[in-house]
Amino acid sequence: MRQKPLSPASFLLVFLVPVAAWAAWLGWDQHRDVHPDGSVTGPYEAWQVIGLVLTLLAPVYWAASRRHVAGAALGTTAGVTVSAYYDWSDDSSGLFLIGVGLVMTTSLVATFALSTLIASVTRDGRRGGSAQRRGA
């Protein structure tokens, strides 16, 4: 499978979609929920994180289906990592860096694996992969 380089404008798009998605899904919810038993949860609900992940599928699919595997993985990961850093950097404990590192690592692994899978089953934005070239 041959990879094509992602143009700077396309990379910027793949970077900015996760930033906007983070702001839309997670950026507005900044308070923790205190339950009657004293336990604290939050600030995000599961549906917000699921919505973010589903939204991120669009730029990953768009770039990976055009054989931009590295650009899809790196652009999306960079956008999510920058967003997490900005959102969590006001934490006084300094532990936010561990969270940002985990977000960066897991998003890089997940987007690279997904991008590779998408690129292997699509060809220039169409389904079919190598079987389409053979005429099957």
PDB file of C-alpha atoms in Angstrom, residues 18-99:
ATOM      1  CA  PRO A  18     -10.684  17.366  16.417  1.00  0.00           C
ATOM      2  CA  VAL A  19     -10.079  20.735  18.070  1.00  0.00           C
ATOM      3  CA  ALA A  20     -13.592  21.895  17.142  1.00  0.00           C
ATOM      4  CA  ALA A  21     -15.078  18.527  18.092  1.00  0.00           C
ATOM      5  CA  TRP A  22     -13.389  18.651  21.510  1.00  0.00           C
ATOM      6  CA  ALA A  23     -14.794  22.130  22.091  1.00  0.00           C
ATOM      7  CA  ALA A  24     -18.272  21.050  20.995  1.00  0.00           C
ATOM      8  CA  TRP A  25     -18.419  17.781  22.928  1.00  0.00           C
ATOM      9  CA  LEU A  26     -16.182  18.322  25.972  1.00  0.00           C
ATOM     10  CA  GLY A  27     -15.130  21.957  26.177  1.00  0.00           C
ATOM     11  CA  TRP A  28     -18.287  23.325  27.722  1.00  0.00           C
ATOM     12  CA  ASP A  29     -18.579  20.829  30.611  1.00  0.00           C
ATOM     13  CA  GLN A  30     -16.071  21.914  33.243  1.00  0.00           C
ATOM     14  CA  HIS A  31     -17.722  21.009  36.554  1.00  0.00           C
ATOM     15  CA  ARG A  32     -17.519  17.813  38.521  1.00  0.00           C
ATOM     16  CA  ASP A  33     -20.634  16.146  39.887  1.00  0.00           C
ATOM     17  CA  VAL A  34     -20.742  15.573  43.666  1.00  0.00           C
ATOM     18  CA  HIS A  35     -23.046  12.728  44.654  1.00  0.00           C
ATOM     19  CA  PRO A  36     -24.929  12.456  47.977  1.00  0.00           C
ATOM     20  CA  ASP A  37     -22.425   9.876  49.246  1.00  0.00           C
ATOM     21  CA  GLY A  38     -19.584  12.364  48.716  1.00  0.00           C
ATOM     22  CA  SER A  39     -18.116  10.710  45.626  1.00  0.00           C
ATOM     23  CA  VAL A  40     -17.105  12.941  42.748  1.00  0.00           C
ATOM     24  CA  THR A  41     -17.388  12.146  39.028  1.00  0.00           C
ATOM     25  CA  GLY A  42     -16.879  14.023  35.837  1.00  0.00           C
ATOM     26  CA  PRO A  43     -16.467  16.409  34.334  1.00  0.00           C
ATOM     27  CA  TYR A  44     -17.465  14.407  31.250  1.00  0.00           C
ATOM     28  CA  GLU A  45     -20.287  11.949  30.750  1.00  0.00           C
ATOM     29  CA  ALA A  46     -19.814   8.815  28.674  1.00  0.00           C
ATOM     30  CA  TRP A  47     -22.108  10.090  25.909  1.00  0.00           C
ATOM     31  CA  GLN A  48     -19.873  13.139  25.425  1.00  0.00           C
ATOM     32  CA  VAL A  49     -16.743  11.043  24.929  1.00  0.00           C
ATOM     33  CA  ILE A  50     -18.600   8.635  22.622  1.00  0.00           C
ATOM     34  CA  GLY A  51     -19.844  11.610  20.593  1.00  0.00           C
ATOM     35  CA  LEU A  52     -16.301  12.944  20.296  1.00  0.00           C
ATOM     36  CA  VAL A  53     -14.951   9.590  19.133  1.00  0.00           C
ATOM     37  CA  LEU A  54     -17.726   9.172  16.555  1.00  0.00           C
ATOM     38  CA  THR A  55     -17.141  12.710  15.273  1.00  0.00           C
ATOM     39  CA  LEU A  56     -13.413  11.987  14.878  1.00  0.00           C
ATOM     40  CA  LEU A  57     -14.213   9.101  12.554  1.00  0.00           C
ATOM     41  CA  ALA A  58     -15.075  11.578   9.783  1.00  0.00           C
ATOM     42  CA  PRO A  59     -11.634  13.217   9.322  1.00  0.00           C
ATOM     43  CA  VAL A  60      -9.848   9.907   9.866  1.00  0.00           C
ATOM     44  CA  TYR A  61     -11.957   8.206   7.206  1.00  0.00           C
ATOM     45  CA  TRP A  62     -11.628  11.146   4.815  1.00  0.00           C
ATOM     46  CA  ALA A  63      -7.826  11.204   4.975  1.00  0.00           C
ATOM     47  CA  ALA A  64      -7.245   7.461   5.224  1.00  0.00           C
ATOM     48  CA  SER A  65      -9.528   6.615   2.295  1.00  0.00           C
ATOM     49  CA  ARG A  66      -7.264   8.830   0.190  1.00  0.00           C
ATOM     50  CA  ARG A  67      -4.197   6.877   1.392  1.00  0.00           C
ATOM     51  CA  HIS A  68      -3.051   9.546   3.856  1.00  0.00           C
ATOM     52  CA  VAL A  69      -2.575   7.081   6.721  1.00  0.00           C
ATOM     53  CA  ALA A  70       0.131   9.003   8.555  1.00  0.00           C
ATOM     54  CA  GLY A  71      -1.613  12.334   8.059  1.00  0.00           C
ATOM     55  CA  ALA A  72      -4.908  10.968   9.349  1.00  0.00           C
ATOM     56  CA  ALA A  73      -3.281   9.528  12.453  1.00  0.00           C
ATOM     57  CA  LEU A  74      -0.912  12.406  13.197  1.00  0.00           C
ATOM     58  CA  GLY A  75      -3.342  15.235  12.431  1.00  0.00           C
ATOM     59  CA  THR A  76      -6.153  13.788  14.509  1.00  0.00           C
ATOM     60  CA  THR A  77      -3.814  12.895  17.371  1.00  0.00           C
ATOM     61  CA  ALA A  78      -2.265  16.365  17.357  1.00  0.00           C
ATOM     62  CA  GLY A  79      -5.689  18.022  17.443  1.00  0.00           C
ATOM     63  CA  VAL A  80      -6.946  15.892  20.318  1.00  0.00           C
ATOM     64  CA  THR A  81      -3.682  16.239  22.257  1.00  0.00           C
ATOM     65  CA  VAL A  82      -3.565  20.027  21.938  1.00  0.00           C
ATOM     66  CA  SER A  83      -7.215  20.241  22.973  1.00  0.00           C
ATOM     67  CA  ALA A  84      -6.702  18.023  26.018  1.00  0.00           C
ATOM     68  CA  TYR A  85      -3.635  20.007  27.056  1.00  0.00           C
ATOM     69  CA  TYR A  86      -5.462  23.330  26.730  1.00  0.00           C
ATOM     70  CA  ASP A  87      -8.572  22.061  28.515  1.00  0.00           C
ATOM     71  CA  TRP A  88      -6.768  20.394  31.407  1.00  0.00           C
ATOM     72  CA  SER A  89      -3.740  22.679  31.890  1.00  0.00           C
ATOM     73  CA  ASP A  90      -5.365  24.592  34.755  1.00  0.00           C
ATOM     74  CA  ASP A  91      -5.040  21.534  37.009  1.00  0.00           C
ATOM     75  CA  SER A  92      -2.802  22.536  39.903  1.00  0.00           C
ATOM     76  CA  SER A  93      -1.643  19.001  40.714  1.00  0.00           C
ATOM     77  CA  GLY A  94       0.278  18.632  37.468  1.00  0.00           C
ATOM     78  CA  LEU A  95      -1.247  15.209  36.911  1.00  0.00           C
ATOM     79  CA  PHE A  96      -2.987  16.501  33.809  1.00  0.00           C
ATOM     80  CA  LEU A  97       0.233  15.765  31.898  1.00  0.00           C
ATOM     81  CA  ILE A  98      -0.283  12.056  32.528  1.00  0.00           C
ATOM     82  CA  GLY A  99      -3.827  12.319  31.172  1.00  0.00           C
TER      83      GLY A  99
END
